[in-house]
Amino acid sequence: MKPLLRLLASPLLDVLAGPNGIDRYLAAVNPLWSVSETRARVLQIRHQTRDTVTLILQPNANWLGFRAGQHVRLGVEVNGVRRHRCFSPASSTHQRNRLIEISATVNPAGVVSQYLKHRAEPGEILTMSPAQGTFALPVPRPERLLMISAGSGITPVMSMLRTLCDEDYPGRVTFLHYARTQADMLYRDELYDIARDHPGITLVCAHTRQRRAGDLHGHLTEEQLNSIDADFTAAEAYVCGPPGLVDTARDIWTAHGVENRLHTETFTSALTMTAPATKGSVVRFARSGISATATGASLLEQAEASGLRPPFGCRRGICSTCTSRKFSGVVRHVLTGEASHTEEEQIRLCVSAPSGDVTLDL
Amino acid sequence: MRTSDKPNPRLTLEQLDALARDLDAIREAVIADLGTRDAAHIRRMMRLQGRLELTGRALLYLGFLPPVWLAAVACLAISSLLNREEIGHNVLHGQYDWMGDPALNSQTFEWGSLGASKEWRHSHNYVHHTFTNVLGKDRDIGYGIMRLSREQKWHPYYLGNPLYAALLMPLLDWGFAFHDLEVDRLVRRERTWSQNREIHRRLRRKIGIDVLREYVLFPALTGPLFLSTLAANACAKVLRDLWTSAIIFCGHFPDGVATFTEGELANETRGHWYYRQLLGTANISGGRLFQIMSGHLSHQIEHHLFPDLPSPRYPQIAPQVRAVCEKYGLPYTTGPLHRQLGSTWRKIFRLALPGRTRSQAYGTAA
Ligand SMILES: Cc1cc2nc3c(=O)[nH]c(=O)nc-3n(C[C@H](O)[C@H](O)[C@H](O)COP(=O)(O)OP(=O)(O)OC[C@H]3O[C@@H](n4cnc5c(N)ncnc54)[C@H](O)[C@@H]3O)c2cc1C
Ligand code: FES
């Protein structure tokens, strides 16, 4: 596939394809094909628990693979709009056909996760960023590993565990997972199977809202860790879950003076990271590194007042000359008062005014 | 001012504001409803265009069979028609920016015309759509080479009006490209050659690659059928341009369409801009296939009111726009292609000859 990709990206084909680009013709044959974008086809959708959804994805030839524990930015088209969300593949890096498995918790007001759970269909095409992040299984593999996760935070450590199994990892792994109840636990059957078949792997299930089942109950404490393994600080620890879990872990490891053996990841939402609307909010021009206090004027005027010279034509929303990329924040259409969504999108500077903090690609 | 003899409908400032509110409401309802269907439409058009072009190129390997050659020309003509109008023109207006797909981003999209997107966005999206039918501002009135409004001062040069139109039609794409060089303004010394150097370079590159592709590489790839392929490629472009120019001539030039003066632009309100769009454009009636084949320029009125709404929405909102026109006593000029074309050509001939220039206060009522 790689030599073919190179051929497709050759200058001759570029001229033959003309301004449309080769991707137009590739997509006319198969929507998965592209020379520029990493795309993936949804092969299968499974519902492991009531409020999660699991997808099996087949990436195209542009996918460069990942290290167990890393994440990708998935582009999902919801109502015609491409939305980007981070997900950590849960599959082994040695998965056959380079298939990728994603498991997502369905947030009550979540745009993408709700879509994936209730409306996505096999065959659909998604886009993917290259794998990113430093929360990843190191090479060479450490001799002892401790993995702690909660809820959908299981995905990156599940990928680590599956990868190690595929490599016939000779070391010891303790896999501690927190789920509300047994029924909410992702990968439960598979985890029990793995623990049964691999003597070096110890599985500990903790439940926070169920007393009957599970090995432990309640949230993470040092006592829990000691009860599993008195020497738990000797292992390289990988912790992924909500901020509460990660903070507790950091306190414990710091108290022992071994925070260099602790590796953590939290699944913050793209949306919770943006500040809410406030008076005197800030307009950030990311490319030029300038910030200005919002005055209520249009973003075009604000940019000009800050010494920037974005292109413009009509200055009244007709010609789209001033269209620029907004990275984050809510803007208001100055003529209609209509508010935008918070995510990355193209906006017209001349008819957009900030509603709260806004970051622009200017 | 206007070129037809009917009196101009005039609106008060309050009426113009109310008109803006009514039309804004139509726009907002569509914006709120944008979604999967609009995305599916543009993707379907791109897929269709790609497939037609691939089919056309492949058929030319059997180009020695006349019916196959004709089929190839048809595929290529339709594909480049879709590519420039229903896809290129509409994407460049930012109709699909809301989707967040980099392949449909108006700022980076390069369209299938000889002219470069950057110049087009200036001369068309900005100049033509902002100053629609304003004499001395809108260079699309006669494209700088024809006399299409009575208010353009007559000159013996315009005796060639029908000839210029007939020459422009099959070579429309070249016309688009040179339009951006603003040769007419260079001649009148309103622009200098150095101002155009950058544009020139971009244009040369784009035209060079296009000529290389259509008239050297693809013909060469069919080996002994070089000339047959070259002829097919050229025919496809000419057919596309004859058709497109017929459509776009009907957008602003038939009877009943008004032109304006620069004086009317001072402190123009949104209502007056809408008003100018309504009076300055005309539709062509036709079915769904016709609409797609015209890049929805058959709905020129709706397009000029809302250049950034996805084009398939135009036929959908047309009844509402028409009702608004009736409410304010404004004309909604429309007719079948043959009638609009007849009316346009009568005008092209009539204005080749000197005619009286009338002035009439126009716009808001006192
Ligand atoms: C590196 C990384 C890896 C990730 N991997 C995974 C993964 O493998 N599986 C997975 O399920 N998620 C993962 N996430 C989290 C996921 O990207 C976000 O939760 C995302 O917002 C989900 O999109 P959505 O459509 O459900 O909700 P959105 O449309 O983004 O949000 C809608 C509403 O829900 C709230 N909300 C959404 N998510 C959260 C959250 N996590 N915490 C608090 N409030 C929230 C928002 O505030 C908002 O009000 C990861 C995040 C990061 C940064
Ligand atoms: S400058 Fe024309 S849309 Fe903003």
PDB file of C-alpha atoms in Angstrom, chain A residues 106-354:
ATOM      1  CA  VAL A 106     -21.852   8.255  26.545  1.00  0.00           C
ATOM      2  CA  ASN A 107     -22.099  11.648  28.255  1.00  0.00           C
ATOM      3  CA  PRO A 108     -25.700  12.764  28.848  1.00  0.00           C
ATOM      4  CA  ALA A 109     -25.182  15.975  26.855  1.00  0.00           C
ATOM      5  CA  GLY A 110     -22.336  14.666  24.731  1.00  0.00           C
ATOM      6  CA  VAL A 111     -22.656  15.476  21.053  1.00  0.00           C
ATOM      7  CA  VAL A 112     -20.263  12.899  19.660  1.00  0.00           C
ATOM      8  CA  SER A 113     -20.691  10.070  22.141  1.00  0.00           C
ATOM      9  CA  GLN A 114     -24.498  10.270  21.897  1.00  0.00           C
ATOM     10  CA  TYR A 115     -24.185  10.141  18.139  1.00  0.00           C
ATOM     11  CA  LEU A 116     -21.840   7.152  18.214  1.00  0.00           C
ATOM     12  CA  LYS A 117     -24.119   5.299  20.602  1.00  0.00           C
ATOM     13  CA  HIS A 118     -27.459   5.934  18.941  1.00  0.00           C
ATOM     14  CA  ARG A 119     -27.022   6.959  15.308  1.00  0.00           C
ATOM     15  CA  ALA A 120     -23.674   5.860  13.892  1.00  0.00           C
ATOM     16  CA  GLU A 121     -23.777   2.921  11.515  1.00  0.00           C
ATOM     17  CA  PRO A 122     -21.209   0.438  10.271  1.00  0.00           C
ATOM     18  CA  GLY A 123     -19.686   1.647   7.017  1.00  0.00           C
ATOM     19  CA  GLU A 124     -19.439   5.229   8.145  1.00  0.00           C
ATOM     20  CA  ILE A 125     -16.159   7.082   7.528  1.00  0.00           C
ATOM     21  CA  LEU A 126     -14.401   8.996  10.326  1.00  0.00           C
ATOM     22  CA  THR A 127     -11.196  11.002  10.237  1.00  0.00           C
ATOM     23  CA  MET A 128      -8.296  10.460  12.654  1.00  0.00           C
ATOM     24  CA  SER A 129      -5.294  12.462  13.765  1.00  0.00           C
ATOM     25  CA  PRO A 130      -1.966  10.690  14.117  1.00  0.00           C
ATOM     26  CA  ALA A 131      -1.585   9.054  17.536  1.00  0.00           C
ATOM     27  CA  GLN A 132      -0.434  11.538  20.169  1.00  0.00           C
ATOM     28  CA  GLY A 133       0.450  11.669  23.831  1.00  0.00           C
ATOM     29  CA  THR A 134       3.207  10.537  26.137  1.00  0.00           C
ATOM     30  CA  PHE A 135       0.987   8.265  28.261  1.00  0.00           C
ATOM     31  CA  ALA A 136       2.330   5.152  26.562  1.00  0.00           C
ATOM     32  CA  LEU A 137       3.947   1.831  27.272  1.00  0.00           C
ATOM     33  CA  PRO A 138       7.733   2.365  27.282  1.00  0.00           C
ATOM     34  CA  VAL A 139      10.279   0.358  25.283  1.00  0.00           C
ATOM     35  CA  PRO A 140      11.897  -1.773  26.617  1.00  0.00           C
ATOM     36  CA  ARG A 141       8.952  -2.984  28.698  1.00  0.00           C
ATOM     37  CA  PRO A 142       9.424  -2.537  32.474  1.00  0.00           C
ATOM     38  CA  GLU A 143       9.624  -5.724  34.556  1.00  0.00           C
ATOM     39  CA  ARG A 144       6.717  -4.789  36.792  1.00  0.00           C
ATOM     40  CA  LEU A 145       3.656  -2.777  35.885  1.00  0.00           C
ATOM     41  CA  LEU A 146       0.733  -1.445  37.877  1.00  0.00           C
ATOM     42  CA  MET A 147      -2.266  -0.160  35.910  1.00  0.00           C
ATOM     43  CA  ILE A 148      -5.064   1.720  37.609  1.00  0.00           C
ATOM     44  CA  SER A 149      -8.103   2.972  35.786  1.00  0.00           C
ATOM     45  CA  ALA A 150     -11.646   4.098  36.416  1.00  0.00           C
ATOM     46  CA  GLY A 151     -14.676   4.104  34.096  1.00  0.00           C
ATOM     47  CA  SER A 152     -13.824   4.725  30.444  1.00  0.00           C
ATOM     48  CA  GLY A 153     -10.268   5.470  31.616  1.00  0.00           C
ATOM     49  CA  ILE A 154      -9.749   1.773  31.112  1.00  0.00           C
ATOM     50  CA  THR A 155      -9.156   2.225  27.368  1.00  0.00           C
ATOM     51  CA  PRO A 156      -5.444   3.173  27.259  1.00  0.00           C
ATOM     52  CA  VAL A 157      -4.433   0.619  29.892  1.00  0.00           C
ATOM     53  CA  MET A 158      -6.556  -2.039  28.177  1.00  0.00           C
ATOM     54  CA  SER A 159      -4.485  -1.361  25.064  1.00  0.00           C
ATOM     55  CA  MET A 160      -1.306  -1.771  27.125  1.00  0.00           C
ATOM     56  CA  LEU A 161      -2.524  -5.024  28.631  1.00  0.00           C
ATOM     57  CA  ARG A 162      -3.607  -6.519  25.322  1.00  0.00           C
ATOM     58  CA  THR A 163      -0.348  -5.470  23.702  1.00  0.00           C
ATOM     59  CA  LEU A 164       1.659  -7.127  26.471  1.00  0.00           C
ATOM     60  CA  CYS A 165      -0.381 -10.327  26.127  1.00  0.00           C
ATOM     61  CA  ASP A 166       0.307 -10.390  22.377  1.00  0.00           C
ATOM     62  CA  GLU A 167       4.015 -10.001  23.145  1.00  0.00           C
ATOM     63  CA  ASP A 168       3.981 -12.868  25.691  1.00  0.00           C
ATOM     64  CA  TYR A 169       5.260 -10.369  28.237  1.00  0.00           C
ATOM     65  CA  PRO A 170       7.255 -12.259  30.875  1.00  0.00           C
ATOM     66  CA  GLY A 171       6.936  -9.650  33.677  1.00  0.00           C
ATOM     67  CA  ARG A 172       4.221  -9.003  36.280  1.00  0.00           C
ATOM     68  CA  VAL A 173       1.162  -6.809  35.783  1.00  0.00           C
ATOM     69  CA  THR A 174      -1.354  -5.747  38.384  1.00  0.00           C
ATOM     70  CA  PHE A 175      -4.487  -4.396  36.748  1.00  0.00           C
ATOM     71  CA  LEU A 176      -6.741  -2.488  39.141  1.00  0.00           C
ATOM     72  CA  HIS A 177      -9.959  -1.138  37.701  1.00  0.00           C
ATOM     73  CA  TYR A 178     -12.733   0.917  39.295  1.00  0.00           C
ATOM     74  CA  ALA A 179     -16.252   0.661  37.928  1.00  0.00           C
ATOM     75  CA  ARG A 180     -19.499   1.795  39.511  1.00  0.00           C
ATOM     76  CA  THR A 181     -20.963  -1.714  39.432  1.00  0.00           C
ATOM     77  CA  GLN A 182     -20.118  -5.020  37.843  1.00  0.00           C
ATOM     78  CA  ALA A 183     -22.583  -4.283  35.043  1.00  0.00           C
ATOM     79  CA  ASP A 184     -20.815  -1.021  34.202  1.00  0.00           C
ATOM     80  CA  MET A 185     -17.423  -2.638  33.778  1.00  0.00           C
ATOM     81  CA  LEU A 186     -15.982  -2.472  30.269  1.00  0.00           C
ATOM     82  CA  TYR A 187     -14.079  -5.558  29.028  1.00  0.00           C
ATOM     83  CA  ARG A 188     -15.098  -7.573  32.070  1.00  0.00           C
ATOM     84  CA  ASP A 189     -15.229 -11.035  30.471  1.00  0.00           C
ATOM     85  CA  GLU A 190     -12.066 -10.497  28.496  1.00  0.00           C
ATOM     86  CA  LEU A 191     -10.194  -9.279  31.565  1.00  0.00           C
ATOM     87  CA  TYR A 192     -11.213 -12.374  33.553  1.00  0.00           C
ATOM     88  CA  ASP A 193     -10.069 -14.560  30.657  1.00  0.00           C
ATOM     89  CA  ILE A 194      -6.735 -12.792  30.411  1.00  0.00           C
ATOM     90  CA  ALA A 195      -6.111 -13.075  34.157  1.00  0.00           C
ATOM     91  CA  ARG A 196      -6.977 -16.764  34.054  1.00  0.00           C
ATOM     92  CA  ASP A 197      -4.675 -17.520  31.124  1.00  0.00           C
ATOM     93  CA  HIS A 198      -1.687 -15.416  32.227  1.00  0.00           C
ATOM     94  CA  PRO A 199      -0.217 -16.236  35.612  1.00  0.00           C
ATOM     95  CA  GLY A 200       1.806 -13.004  35.642  1.00  0.00           C
ATOM     96  CA  ILE A 201      -1.324 -10.844  35.398  1.00  0.00           C
ATOM     97  CA  THR A 202      -3.376 -10.052  38.489  1.00  0.00           C
ATOM     98  CA  LEU A 203      -6.815  -8.532  37.999  1.00  0.00           C
ATOM     99  CA  VAL A 204      -8.424  -6.547  40.820  1.00  0.00           C
ATOM    100  CA  CYS A 205     -11.963  -5.237  40.320  1.00  0.00           C
ATOM    101  CA  ALA A 206     -13.089  -2.396  42.536  1.00  0.00           C
ATOM    102  CA  HIS A 207     -16.701  -1.232  42.641  1.00  0.00           C
ATOM    103  CA  THR A 208     -17.719   2.129  43.981  1.00  0.00           C
ATOM    104  CA  ARG A 209     -21.507   1.655  44.027  1.00  0.00           C
ATOM    105  CA  GLN A 210     -21.893  -2.071  44.617  1.00  0.00           C
ATOM    106  CA  ARG A 211     -20.989  -3.992  47.754  1.00  0.00           C
ATOM    107  CA  ARG A 212     -21.813  -7.526  46.670  1.00  0.00           C
ATOM    108  CA  ALA A 213     -19.495  -8.118  43.733  1.00  0.00           C
ATOM    109  CA  GLY A 214     -15.850  -7.159  43.262  1.00  0.00           C
ATOM    110  CA  ASP A 215     -12.588  -7.511  45.132  1.00  0.00           C
ATOM    111  CA  LEU A 216     -12.512  -3.990  46.592  1.00  0.00           C
ATOM    112  CA  HIS A 217     -15.069  -1.279  47.317  1.00  0.00           C
ATOM    113  CA  GLY A 218     -14.981   2.503  47.333  1.00  0.00           C
ATOM    114  CA  HIS A 219     -12.491   4.922  45.792  1.00  0.00           C
ATOM    115  CA  LEU A 220      -8.711   4.566  45.607  1.00  0.00           C
ATOM    116  CA  THR A 221      -6.792   4.607  48.914  1.00  0.00           C
ATOM    117  CA  GLU A 222      -3.275   3.670  49.908  1.00  0.00           C
ATOM    118  CA  GLU A 223      -4.691   0.857  52.071  1.00  0.00           C
ATOM    119  CA  GLN A 224      -6.277  -0.668  48.984  1.00  0.00           C
ATOM    120  CA  LEU A 225      -2.942  -0.604  47.191  1.00  0.00           C
ATOM    121  CA  ASN A 226      -1.135  -2.127  50.189  1.00  0.00           C
ATOM    122  CA  SER A 227      -3.733  -4.875  50.404  1.00  0.00           C
ATOM    123  CA  ILE A 228      -2.953  -5.839  46.792  1.00  0.00           C
ATOM    124  CA  ASP A 229       0.799  -5.556  46.945  1.00  0.00           C
ATOM    125  CA  ALA A 230       2.833  -4.106  49.835  1.00  0.00           C
ATOM    126  CA  ASP A 231       5.606  -3.294  47.372  1.00  0.00           C
ATOM    127  CA  PHE A 232       3.351  -1.468  44.877  1.00  0.00           C
ATOM    128  CA  THR A 233       5.739   1.479  44.463  1.00  0.00           C
ATOM    129  CA  ALA A 234       8.345  -0.775  42.846  1.00  0.00           C
ATOM    130  CA  ALA A 235       6.251  -1.041  39.672  1.00  0.00           C
ATOM    131  CA  GLU A 236       5.915   1.512  36.871  1.00  0.00           C
ATOM    132  CA  ALA A 237       2.406   2.805  37.441  1.00  0.00           C
ATOM    133  CA  TYR A 238      -0.040   3.923  34.736  1.00  0.00           C
ATOM    134  CA  VAL A 239      -3.131   5.665  36.057  1.00  0.00           C
ATOM    135  CA  CYS A 240      -6.043   6.890  33.933  1.00  0.00           C
ATOM    136  CA  GLY A 241      -9.366   8.195  35.171  1.00  0.00           C
ATOM    137  CA  PRO A 242     -11.213  11.253  36.456  1.00  0.00           C
ATOM    138  CA  PRO A 243      -9.172  14.056  38.093  1.00  0.00           C
ATOM    139  CA  GLY A 244     -10.066  12.792  41.599  1.00  0.00           C
ATOM    140  CA  LEU A 245      -8.453   9.414  41.015  1.00  0.00           C
ATOM    141  CA  VAL A 246      -5.349  10.866  39.413  1.00  0.00           C
ATOM    142  CA  ASP A 247      -4.897  13.444  42.212  1.00  0.00           C
ATOM    143  CA  THR A 248      -5.146  10.756  44.907  1.00  0.00           C
ATOM    144  CA  ALA A 249      -2.583   8.631  43.084  1.00  0.00           C
ATOM    145  CA  ARG A 250      -0.223  11.558  42.741  1.00  0.00           C
ATOM    146  CA  ASP A 251      -0.454  12.273  46.494  1.00  0.00           C
ATOM    147  CA  ILE A 252       0.331   8.662  47.378  1.00  0.00           C
ATOM    148  CA  TRP A 253       3.274   8.350  44.987  1.00  0.00           C
ATOM    149  CA  THR A 254       4.676  11.742  46.012  1.00  0.00           C
ATOM    150  CA  ALA A 255       4.458  10.781  49.690  1.00  0.00           C
ATOM    151  CA  HIS A 256       6.629   7.772  48.848  1.00  0.00           C
ATOM    152  CA  GLY A 257       9.007   9.960  46.839  1.00  0.00           C
ATOM    153  CA  VAL A 258       8.588   7.882  43.701  1.00  0.00           C
ATOM    154  CA  GLU A 259       6.451  10.171  41.551  1.00  0.00           C
ATOM    155  CA  ASN A 260       8.865   9.500  38.666  1.00  0.00           C
ATOM    156  CA  ARG A 261       7.329   6.005  38.435  1.00  0.00           C
ATOM    157  CA  LEU A 262       3.824   7.381  38.149  1.00  0.00           C
ATOM    158  CA  HIS A 263       2.321   8.143  34.737  1.00  0.00           C
ATOM    159  CA  THR A 264      -1.127   9.659  34.528  1.00  0.00           C
ATOM    160  CA  GLU A 265      -3.841  10.648  32.060  1.00  0.00           C
ATOM    161  CA  THR A 266      -7.205  12.354  32.573  1.00  0.00           C
ATOM    162  CA  PHE A 267      -9.956  12.455  29.992  1.00  0.00           C
ATOM    163  CA  THR A 268     -10.775  16.128  30.072  1.00  0.00           C
ATOM    164  CA  SER A 269     -13.450  17.202  27.648  1.00  0.00           C
ATOM    165  CA  ALA A 270     -12.543  19.660  24.907  1.00  0.00           C
ATOM    166  CA  LEU A 271     -15.493  21.716  26.058  1.00  0.00           C
ATOM    167  CA  THR A 272     -14.800  21.890  29.776  1.00  0.00           C
ATOM    168  CA  MET A 273     -11.393  23.354  28.960  1.00  0.00           C
ATOM    169  CA  THR A 274     -12.863  26.527  27.459  1.00  0.00           C
ATOM    170  CA  ALA A 275     -13.709  29.301  29.869  1.00  0.00           C
ATOM    171  CA  PRO A 276     -17.354  30.294  30.327  1.00  0.00           C
ATOM    172  CA  ALA A 277     -18.687  33.594  29.002  1.00  0.00           C
ATOM    173  CA  THR A 278     -17.701  36.521  31.195  1.00  0.00           C
ATOM    174  CA  LYS A 279     -17.620  40.300  30.940  1.00  0.00           C
ATOM    175  CA  GLY A 280     -14.318  41.718  29.769  1.00  0.00           C
ATOM    176  CA  SER A 281     -13.420  38.388  28.281  1.00  0.00           C
ATOM    177  CA  VAL A 282     -10.270  37.885  26.247  1.00  0.00           C
ATOM    178  CA  VAL A 283      -9.780  37.546  22.510  1.00  0.00           C
ATOM    179  CA  ARG A 284      -6.607  35.613  21.759  1.00  0.00           C
ATOM    180  CA  PHE A 285      -4.945  35.786  18.346  1.00  0.00           C
ATOM    181  CA  ALA A 286      -3.045  32.536  18.568  1.00  0.00           C
ATOM    182  CA  ARG A 287      -0.734  32.832  15.574  1.00  0.00           C
ATOM    183  CA  SER A 288       0.508  36.313  16.402  1.00  0.00           C
ATOM    184  CA  GLY A 289       0.541  35.714  20.140  1.00  0.00           C
ATOM    185  CA  ILE A 290      -1.551  38.833  20.876  1.00  0.00           C
ATOM    186  CA  SER A 291      -4.449  39.062  23.337  1.00  0.00           C
ATOM    187  CA  ALA A 292      -7.018  41.810  23.667  1.00  0.00           C
ATOM    188  CA  THR A 293      -9.918  42.534  25.992  1.00  0.00           C
ATOM    189  CA  ALA A 294     -13.238  42.083  24.222  1.00  0.00           C
ATOM    190  CA  THR A 295     -14.905  45.424  23.556  1.00  0.00           C
ATOM    191  CA  GLY A 296     -18.122  44.188  21.984  1.00  0.00           C
ATOM    192  CA  ALA A 297     -16.920  45.217  18.507  1.00  0.00           C
ATOM    193  CA  SER A 298     -16.696  42.648  15.729  1.00  0.00           C
ATOM    194  CA  LEU A 299     -13.677  40.362  15.743  1.00  0.00           C
ATOM    195  CA  LEU A 300     -12.506  42.005  12.523  1.00  0.00           C
ATOM    196  CA  GLU A 301     -12.431  45.402  14.215  1.00  0.00           C
ATOM    197  CA  GLN A 302     -10.821  43.913  17.313  1.00  0.00           C
ATOM    198  CA  ALA A 303      -8.119  42.291  15.219  1.00  0.00           C
ATOM    199  CA  GLU A 304      -7.462  45.562  13.409  1.00  0.00           C
ATOM    200  CA  ALA A 305      -7.363  47.474  16.685  1.00  0.00           C
ATOM    201  CA  SER A 306      -4.719  45.013  17.836  1.00  0.00           C
ATOM    202  CA  GLY A 307      -2.598  45.856  14.804  1.00  0.00           C
ATOM    203  CA  LEU A 308      -3.485  42.781  12.738  1.00  0.00           C
ATOM    204  CA  ARG A 309      -4.520  43.002   9.093  1.00  0.00           C
ATOM    205  CA  PRO A 310      -6.851  40.120   8.290  1.00  0.00           C
ATOM    206  CA  PRO A 311      -8.206  40.241   4.719  1.00  0.00           C
ATOM    207  CA  PHE A 312     -11.688  41.693   4.298  1.00  0.00           C
ATOM    208  CA  GLY A 313     -14.080  42.760   1.560  1.00  0.00           C
ATOM    209  CA  CYS A 314     -17.642  43.846   2.251  1.00  0.00           C
ATOM    210  CA  ARG A 315     -17.384  44.048   6.074  1.00  0.00           C
ATOM    211  CA  ARG A 316     -21.012  42.989   6.347  1.00  0.00           C
ATOM    212  CA  GLY A 317     -21.063  39.235   6.040  1.00  0.00           C
ATOM    213  CA  ILE A 318     -21.684  38.872   2.316  1.00  0.00           C
ATOM    214  CA  CYS A 319     -18.429  37.948   0.654  1.00  0.00           C
ATOM    215  CA  SER A 320     -16.698  35.632   3.182  1.00  0.00           C
ATOM    216  CA  THR A 321     -13.303  37.219   2.479  1.00  0.00           C
ATOM    217  CA  CYS A 322     -12.703  37.586   6.208  1.00  0.00           C
ATOM    218  CA  THR A 323     -13.461  33.944   7.028  1.00  0.00           C
ATOM    219  CA  SER A 324     -10.964  32.664   9.596  1.00  0.00           C
ATOM    220  CA  ARG A 325     -10.571  29.730  11.881  1.00  0.00           C
ATOM    221  CA  LYS A 326     -11.805  29.965  15.436  1.00  0.00           C
ATOM    222  CA  PHE A 327     -10.046  27.478  17.711  1.00  0.00           C
ATOM    223  CA  SER A 328     -12.381  27.784  20.670  1.00  0.00           C
ATOM    224  CA  GLY A 329     -14.977  29.950  22.371  1.00  0.00           C
ATOM    225  CA  VAL A 330     -18.474  31.140  21.555  1.00  0.00           C
ATOM    226  CA  VAL A 331     -19.118  33.965  19.077  1.00  0.00           C
ATOM    227  CA  ARG A 332     -22.331  35.828  18.397  1.00  0.00           C
ATOM    228  CA  HIS A 333     -23.530  36.832  14.933  1.00  0.00           C
ATOM    229  CA  VAL A 334     -23.768  40.625  15.223  1.00  0.00           C
ATOM    230  CA  LEU A 335     -26.772  40.880  12.886  1.00  0.00           C
ATOM    231  CA  THR A 336     -28.866  37.987  14.112  1.00  0.00           C
ATOM    232  CA  GLY A 337     -27.537  37.478  17.647  1.00  0.00           C
ATOM    233  CA  GLU A 338     -27.208  33.775  16.907  1.00  0.00           C
ATOM    234  CA  ALA A 339     -24.568  32.055  19.100  1.00  0.00           C
ATOM    235  CA  SER A 340     -22.038  29.626  17.691  1.00  0.00           C
ATOM    236  CA  HIS A 341     -20.904  26.354  19.226  1.00  0.00           C
ATOM    237  CA  THR A 342     -17.695  26.252  21.237  1.00  0.00           C
ATOM    238  CA  GLU A 343     -15.548  24.096  19.017  1.00  0.00           C
ATOM    239  CA  GLU A 344     -13.130  24.760  16.224  1.00  0.00           C
ATOM    240  CA  GLU A 345     -14.902  26.164  13.141  1.00  0.00           C
ATOM    241  CA  GLN A 346     -14.725  28.722  10.336  1.00  0.00           C
ATOM    242  CA  ILE A 347     -16.270  32.094  11.170  1.00  0.00           C
ATOM    243  CA  ARG A 348     -16.681  35.452   9.456  1.00  0.00           C
ATOM    244  CA  LEU A 349     -14.792  37.974  11.529  1.00  0.00           C
ATOM    245  CA  CYS A 350     -16.779  40.993  10.319  1.00  0.00           C
ATOM    246  CA  VAL A 351     -20.115  39.713  11.631  1.00  0.00           C
ATOM    247  CA  SER A 352     -18.875  37.834  14.714  1.00  0.00           C
ATOM    248  CA  ALA A 353     -18.425  39.308  18.153  1.00  0.00           C
ATOM    249  CA  PRO A 354     -16.998  37.382  21.097  1.00  0.00           C
TER     250      PRO A 354
END
